[in-house]
Amino acid sequence: MKMVAEIEITTEGISLNGHPVETKGVGADMLNEAYRHYVNDYPKYFKMDGLSKLGFLASELLLQQLDEERFVPREDRAVVLFNRSGSIEADRHYQSTISDADNFFPSPSVFVYTLPNIVTGEIAIRNKYLGETSFCVLDHQDEQKMQQVIEGAFQDGVTTSILTGWVDYADHSHFSANIKLITNKNE
């Protein structure tokens, strides 16, 4: 396997292929400012939960700098992401809407984000990826387990590249993403 590109996002900043990306603010505010400055053409972004915003922004910044056509159907690209917290930030938000029997207001727009795999779907829909999409919740960032899942995704005979990595969003002040685009070529 060969890594084509890599992005890292923390609450403090963004690094693309080892180079810092200019950002303003910290935490969730930084994500929104980076979206407005570098992407700003996908209105669904502002309806997303924190996990989906983080994964979506990371994928956009990484994919924008590649020399390849975008937004055309691709069966050969998979999206395989991992984390430890699942969708805990959205889960807590949803729980707050159903905890009080006197103030019970469950929201479908919040509930949909109680599934961590929504972020892989958002990325696949945006980019018209028709390959595998999966999201695995692990006890910790287990590189060996992640490698096994990634290698398995390449075994279908169709997948030639995978957008993969760690996307964890505990809350607006505690999150990180490290996403890579890898190919099954060793060149």
mmCIF file of C-alpha atoms in Angstrom:
data_model
loop_
_atom_site.group_PDB
_atom_site.id
_atom_site.type_symbol
_atom_site.label_atom_id
_atom_site.label_comp_id
_atom_site.label_asym_id
_atom_site.label_seq_id
_atom_site.Cartn_x
_atom_site.Cartn_y
_atom_site.Cartn_z
ATOM 1 C CA MET A 1 0.000 0.000 0.000
ATOM 2 C CA LYS A 2 1.082 3.533 -0.706
ATOM 3 C CA MET A 3 0.022 6.709 1.072
ATOM 4 C CA VAL A 4 -0.946 9.439 -1.411
ATOM 5 C CA ALA A 5 -1.857 12.240 1.010
ATOM 6 C CA GLU A 6 -2.486 12.831 4.709
ATOM 7 C CA ILE A 7 -4.287 15.391 6.844
ATOM 8 C CA GLU A 8 -4.266 15.879 10.583
ATOM 9 C CA ILE A 9 -6.742 18.077 12.432
ATOM 10 C CA THR A 10 -6.668 18.751 16.167
ATOM 11 C CA THR A 11 -8.390 21.362 18.291
ATOM 12 C CA GLU A 12 -5.302 23.527 17.780
ATOM 13 C CA GLY A 13 -4.805 23.384 14.025
ATOM 14 C CA ILE A 14 -4.597 21.604 10.699
ATOM 15 C CA SER A 15 -1.637 19.982 8.953
ATOM 16 C CA LEU A 16 -1.821 18.797 5.337
ATOM 17 C CA ASN A 17 0.974 16.484 4.178
ATOM 18 C CA GLY A 18 3.057 17.718 7.103
ATOM 19 C CA HIS A 19 2.561 21.409 6.316
ATOM 20 C CA PRO A 20 0.469 23.709 8.527
ATOM 21 C CA VAL A 21 -2.774 25.065 7.076
ATOM 22 C CA GLU A 22 -3.677 28.618 8.035
ATOM 23 C CA THR A 23 -6.613 28.627 10.450
ATOM 24 C CA LYS A 24 -8.395 30.984 12.819
ATOM 25 C CA GLY A 25 -9.762 30.100 16.231
ATOM 26 C CA VAL A 26 -9.591 26.838 18.134
ATOM 27 C CA GLY A 27 -11.882 23.884 18.670
ATOM 28 C CA ALA A 28 -15.228 23.725 16.882
ATOM 29 C CA ASP A 29 -14.928 27.405 15.894
ATOM 30 C CA MET A 30 -11.737 26.584 13.985
ATOM 31 C CA LEU A 31 -13.546 23.831 12.050
ATOM 32 C CA ASN A 32 -16.330 26.193 10.996
ATOM 33 C CA GLU A 33 -13.894 28.947 10.018
ATOM 34 C CA ALA A 34 -11.769 26.495 8.009
ATOM 35 C CA TYR A 35 -14.915 25.223 6.265
ATOM 36 C CA ARG A 36 -15.969 28.783 5.361
ATOM 37 C CA HIS A 37 -12.497 29.678 4.095
ATOM 38 C CA TYR A 38 -11.514 26.506 2.215
ATOM 39 C CA VAL A 39 -14.747 24.725 1.219
ATOM 40 C CA ASN A 40 -17.932 26.779 1.661
ATOM 41 C CA ASP A 41 -20.026 25.053 -1.022
ATOM 42 C CA TYR A 42 -21.886 22.293 0.832
ATOM 43 C CA PRO A 43 -24.751 23.794 2.873
ATOM 44 C CA LYS A 44 -25.450 20.458 4.614
ATOM 45 C CA TYR A 45 -22.225 21.053 6.577
ATOM 46 C CA PHE A 46 -24.003 23.297 9.063
ATOM 47 C CA LYS A 47 -26.617 20.615 9.791
ATOM 48 C CA MET A 48 -23.949 18.034 10.653
ATOM 49 C CA ASP A 49 -22.858 16.973 14.115
ATOM 50 C CA GLY A 50 -19.267 17.585 15.230
ATOM 51 C CA LEU A 51 -17.983 14.168 14.160
ATOM 52 C CA SER A 52 -19.377 14.564 10.656
ATOM 53 C CA LYS A 53 -18.065 18.132 10.366
ATOM 54 C CA LEU A 54 -14.589 16.976 11.398
ATOM 55 C CA GLY A 55 -14.472 14.026 8.996
ATOM 56 C CA PHE A 56 -16.080 15.958 6.158
ATOM 57 C CA LEU A 57 -13.713 18.933 6.487
ATOM 58 C CA ALA A 58 -10.670 16.660 6.725
ATOM 59 C CA SER A 59 -11.710 14.775 3.595
ATOM 60 C CA GLU A 60 -12.429 17.977 1.672
ATOM 61 C CA LEU A 61 -9.077 19.590 2.473
ATOM 62 C CA LEU A 62 -7.224 16.388 1.626
ATOM 63 C CA LEU A 63 -9.090 15.713 -1.631
ATOM 64 C CA GLN A 64 -8.968 19.329 -2.880
ATOM 65 C CA GLN A 65 -5.206 19.236 -3.245
ATOM 66 C CA LEU A 66 -5.084 16.035 -5.293
ATOM 67 C CA ASP A 67 -4.614 16.074 -9.033
ATOM 68 C CA GLU A 68 -7.736 14.064 -9.841
ATOM 69 C CA GLU A 69 -11.227 14.716 -11.119
ATOM 70 C CA ARG A 70 -13.798 15.032 -8.335
ATOM 71 C CA PHE A 71 -17.540 14.525 -8.056
ATOM 72 C CA VAL A 72 -17.725 11.761 -10.653
ATOM 73 C CA PRO A 73 -18.994 8.292 -9.700
ATOM 74 C CA ARG A 74 -16.198 5.999 -8.482
ATOM 75 C CA GLU A 75 -16.698 2.376 -7.553
ATOM 76 C CA ASP A 76 -12.996 1.916 -6.824
ATOM 77 C CA ARG A 77 -12.741 4.232 -3.781
ATOM 78 C CA ALA A 78 -13.756 3.171 -0.279
ATOM 79 C CA VAL A 79 -14.184 5.236 2.885
ATOM 80 C CA VAL A 80 -13.136 3.383 6.051
ATOM 81 C CA LEU A 81 -12.902 5.362 9.288
ATOM 82 C CA PHE A 82 -12.249 4.513 12.936
ATOM 83 C CA ASN A 83 -12.615 6.098 16.364
ATOM 84 C CA ARG A 84 -13.061 5.441 20.062
ATOM 85 C CA SER A 85 -15.933 7.755 20.986
ATOM 86 C CA GLY A 86 -18.485 6.655 18.397
ATOM 87 C CA SER A 87 -21.008 9.461 18.075
ATOM 88 C CA ILE A 88 -20.922 10.406 21.775
ATOM 89 C CA GLU A 89 -21.279 14.151 21.204
ATOM 90 C CA ALA A 90 -24.482 13.667 19.167
ATOM 91 C CA ASP A 91 -25.660 10.963 21.592
ATOM 92 C CA ARG A 92 -25.389 13.392 24.516
ATOM 93 C CA HIS A 93 -27.215 16.085 22.566
ATOM 94 C CA TYR A 94 -30.020 13.687 21.655
ATOM 95 C CA GLN A 95 -30.242 12.395 25.237
ATOM 96 C CA SER A 96 -30.796 15.964 26.425
ATOM 97 C CA THR A 97 -33.880 16.176 24.176
ATOM 98 C CA ILE A 98 -35.542 13.110 25.721
ATOM 99 C CA SER A 99 -34.410 13.136 29.373
ATOM 100 C CA ASP A 100 -37.136 15.336 30.835
ATOM 101 C CA ALA A 101 -40.670 13.930 30.509
ATOM 102 C CA ASP A 102 -42.101 17.451 30.888
ATOM 103 C CA ASN A 103 -39.820 18.854 28.211
ATOM 104 C CA PHE A 104 -39.682 15.918 25.782
ATOM 105 C CA PHE A 105 -38.729 17.037 22.259
ATOM 106 C CA PRO A 106 -36.897 14.301 20.315
ATOM 107 C CA SER A 107 -35.452 15.654 17.103
ATOM 108 C CA PRO A 108 -34.948 13.474 14.005
ATOM 109 C CA SER A 109 -32.294 15.925 12.777
ATOM 110 C CA VAL A 110 -30.288 15.252 15.957
ATOM 111 C CA PHE A 111 -31.088 11.533 16.116
ATOM 112 C CA VAL A 112 -29.693 10.794 12.641
ATOM 113 C CA TYR A 113 -26.221 11.791 13.865
ATOM 114 C CA THR A 114 -26.312 9.247 16.713
ATOM 115 C CA LEU A 115 -24.829 6.861 14.149
ATOM 116 C CA PRO A 116 -21.063 7.347 13.665
ATOM 117 C CA ASN A 117 -21.157 5.912 10.140
ATOM 118 C CA ILE A 118 -23.098 8.979 8.950
ATOM 119 C CA VAL A 119 -19.742 10.720 8.392
ATOM 120 C CA THR A 120 -18.643 8.049 5.896
ATOM 121 C CA GLY A 121 -21.952 8.469 4.089
ATOM 122 C CA GLU A 122 -21.588 12.256 3.944
ATOM 123 C CA ILE A 123 -18.116 11.885 2.403
ATOM 124 C CA ALA A 124 -19.249 9.211 -0.073
ATOM 125 C CA ILE A 125 -22.341 11.154 -1.156
ATOM 126 C CA ARG A 126 -20.416 14.394 -1.634
ATOM 127 C CA ASN A 127 -17.740 12.694 -3.738
ATOM 128 C CA LYS A 128 -19.957 10.109 -5.478
ATOM 129 C CA TYR A 129 -17.942 7.214 -4.071
ATOM 130 C CA LEU A 130 -19.782 3.961 -4.654
ATOM 131 C CA GLY A 131 -17.303 1.662 -2.920
ATOM 132 C CA GLU A 132 -17.372 0.356 0.631
ATOM 133 C CA THR A 133 -18.178 2.763 3.440
ATOM 134 C CA SER A 134 -17.613 1.612 6.995
ATOM 135 C CA PHE A 135 -16.989 3.089 10.410
ATOM 136 C CA CYS A 136 -15.418 0.967 13.139
ATOM 137 C CA VAL A 137 -15.493 1.930 16.807
ATOM 138 C CA LEU A 138 -12.454 0.531 18.638
ATOM 139 C CA ASP A 139 -11.395 0.533 22.308
ATOM 140 C CA HIS A 140 -8.301 2.519 21.350
ATOM 141 C CA GLN A 141 -6.360 3.523 18.248
ATOM 142 C CA ASP A 142 -5.232 -0.019 17.425
ATOM 143 C CA GLU A 143 -3.064 0.305 14.296
ATOM 144 C CA GLN A 144 -2.881 -3.472 13.808
ATOM 145 C CA LYS A 145 -6.673 -3.890 13.865
ATOM 146 C CA MET A 146 -7.094 -0.863 11.596
ATOM 147 C CA GLN A 147 -4.571 -2.317 9.137
ATOM 148 C CA GLN A 148 -6.483 -5.620 9.042
ATOM 149 C CA VAL A 149 -9.748 -3.842 8.213
ATOM 150 C CA ILE A 150 -8.055 -1.724 5.525
ATOM 151 C CA GLU A 151 -6.385 -4.746 3.933
ATOM 152 C CA GLY A 152 -9.747 -6.526 3.954
ATOM 153 C CA ALA A 153 -11.361 -3.633 2.083
ATOM 154 C CA PHE A 154 -8.827 -4.051 -0.725
ATOM 155 C CA GLN A 155 -9.773 -7.731 -1.163
ATOM 156 C CA ASP A 156 -13.009 -7.119 -3.099
ATOM 157 C CA GLY A 157 -11.268 -6.910 -6.477
ATOM 158 C CA VAL A 158 -12.695 -3.433 -7.164
ATOM 159 C CA THR A 159 -11.223 -1.119 -4.528
ATOM 160 C CA THR A 160 -7.990 0.581 -5.601
ATOM 161 C CA SER A 161 -7.897 3.411 -3.037
ATOM 162 C CA ILE A 162 -9.243 4.069 0.445
ATOM 163 C CA LEU A 163 -9.867 7.292 2.330
ATOM 164 C CA THR A 164 -9.115 6.031 5.815
ATOM 165 C CA GLY A 165 -8.025 6.987 9.280
ATOM 166 C CA TRP A 166 -8.957 8.069 12.777
ATOM 167 C CA VAL A 167 -11.752 10.613 13.315
ATOM 168 C CA ASP A 168 -12.655 11.061 16.991
ATOM 169 C CA TYR A 169 -14.932 13.802 18.341
ATOM 170 C CA ALA A 170 -15.695 13.657 22.072
ATOM 171 C CA ASP A 171 -16.897 17.265 22.259
ATOM 172 C CA HIS A 172 -16.266 20.741 20.829
ATOM 173 C CA SER A 173 -12.930 21.005 22.662
ATOM 174 C CA HIS A 174 -11.662 17.423 22.338
ATOM 175 C CA PHE A 175 -11.303 16.012 18.846
ATOM 176 C CA SER A 176 -8.738 14.798 16.353
ATOM 177 C CA ALA A 177 -8.608 13.459 12.835
ATOM 178 C CA ASN A 178 -5.808 11.783 10.958
ATOM 179 C CA ILE A 179 -6.998 10.751 7.514
ATOM 180 C CA LYS A 180 -4.967 9.327 4.653
ATOM 181 C CA LEU A 181 -5.678 8.454 1.074
ATOM 182 C CA ILE A 182 -3.948 5.163 0.346
ATOM 183 C CA THR A 183 -3.751 3.016 -2.757
ATOM 184 C CA ASN A 184 -3.087 -0.688 -3.124
ATOM 185 C CA LYS A 185 -0.086 0.075 -5.322
ATOM 186 C CA ASN A 186 3.447 -0.189 -3.949
ATOM 187 C CA GLU A 187 5.016 2.149 -6.530
#
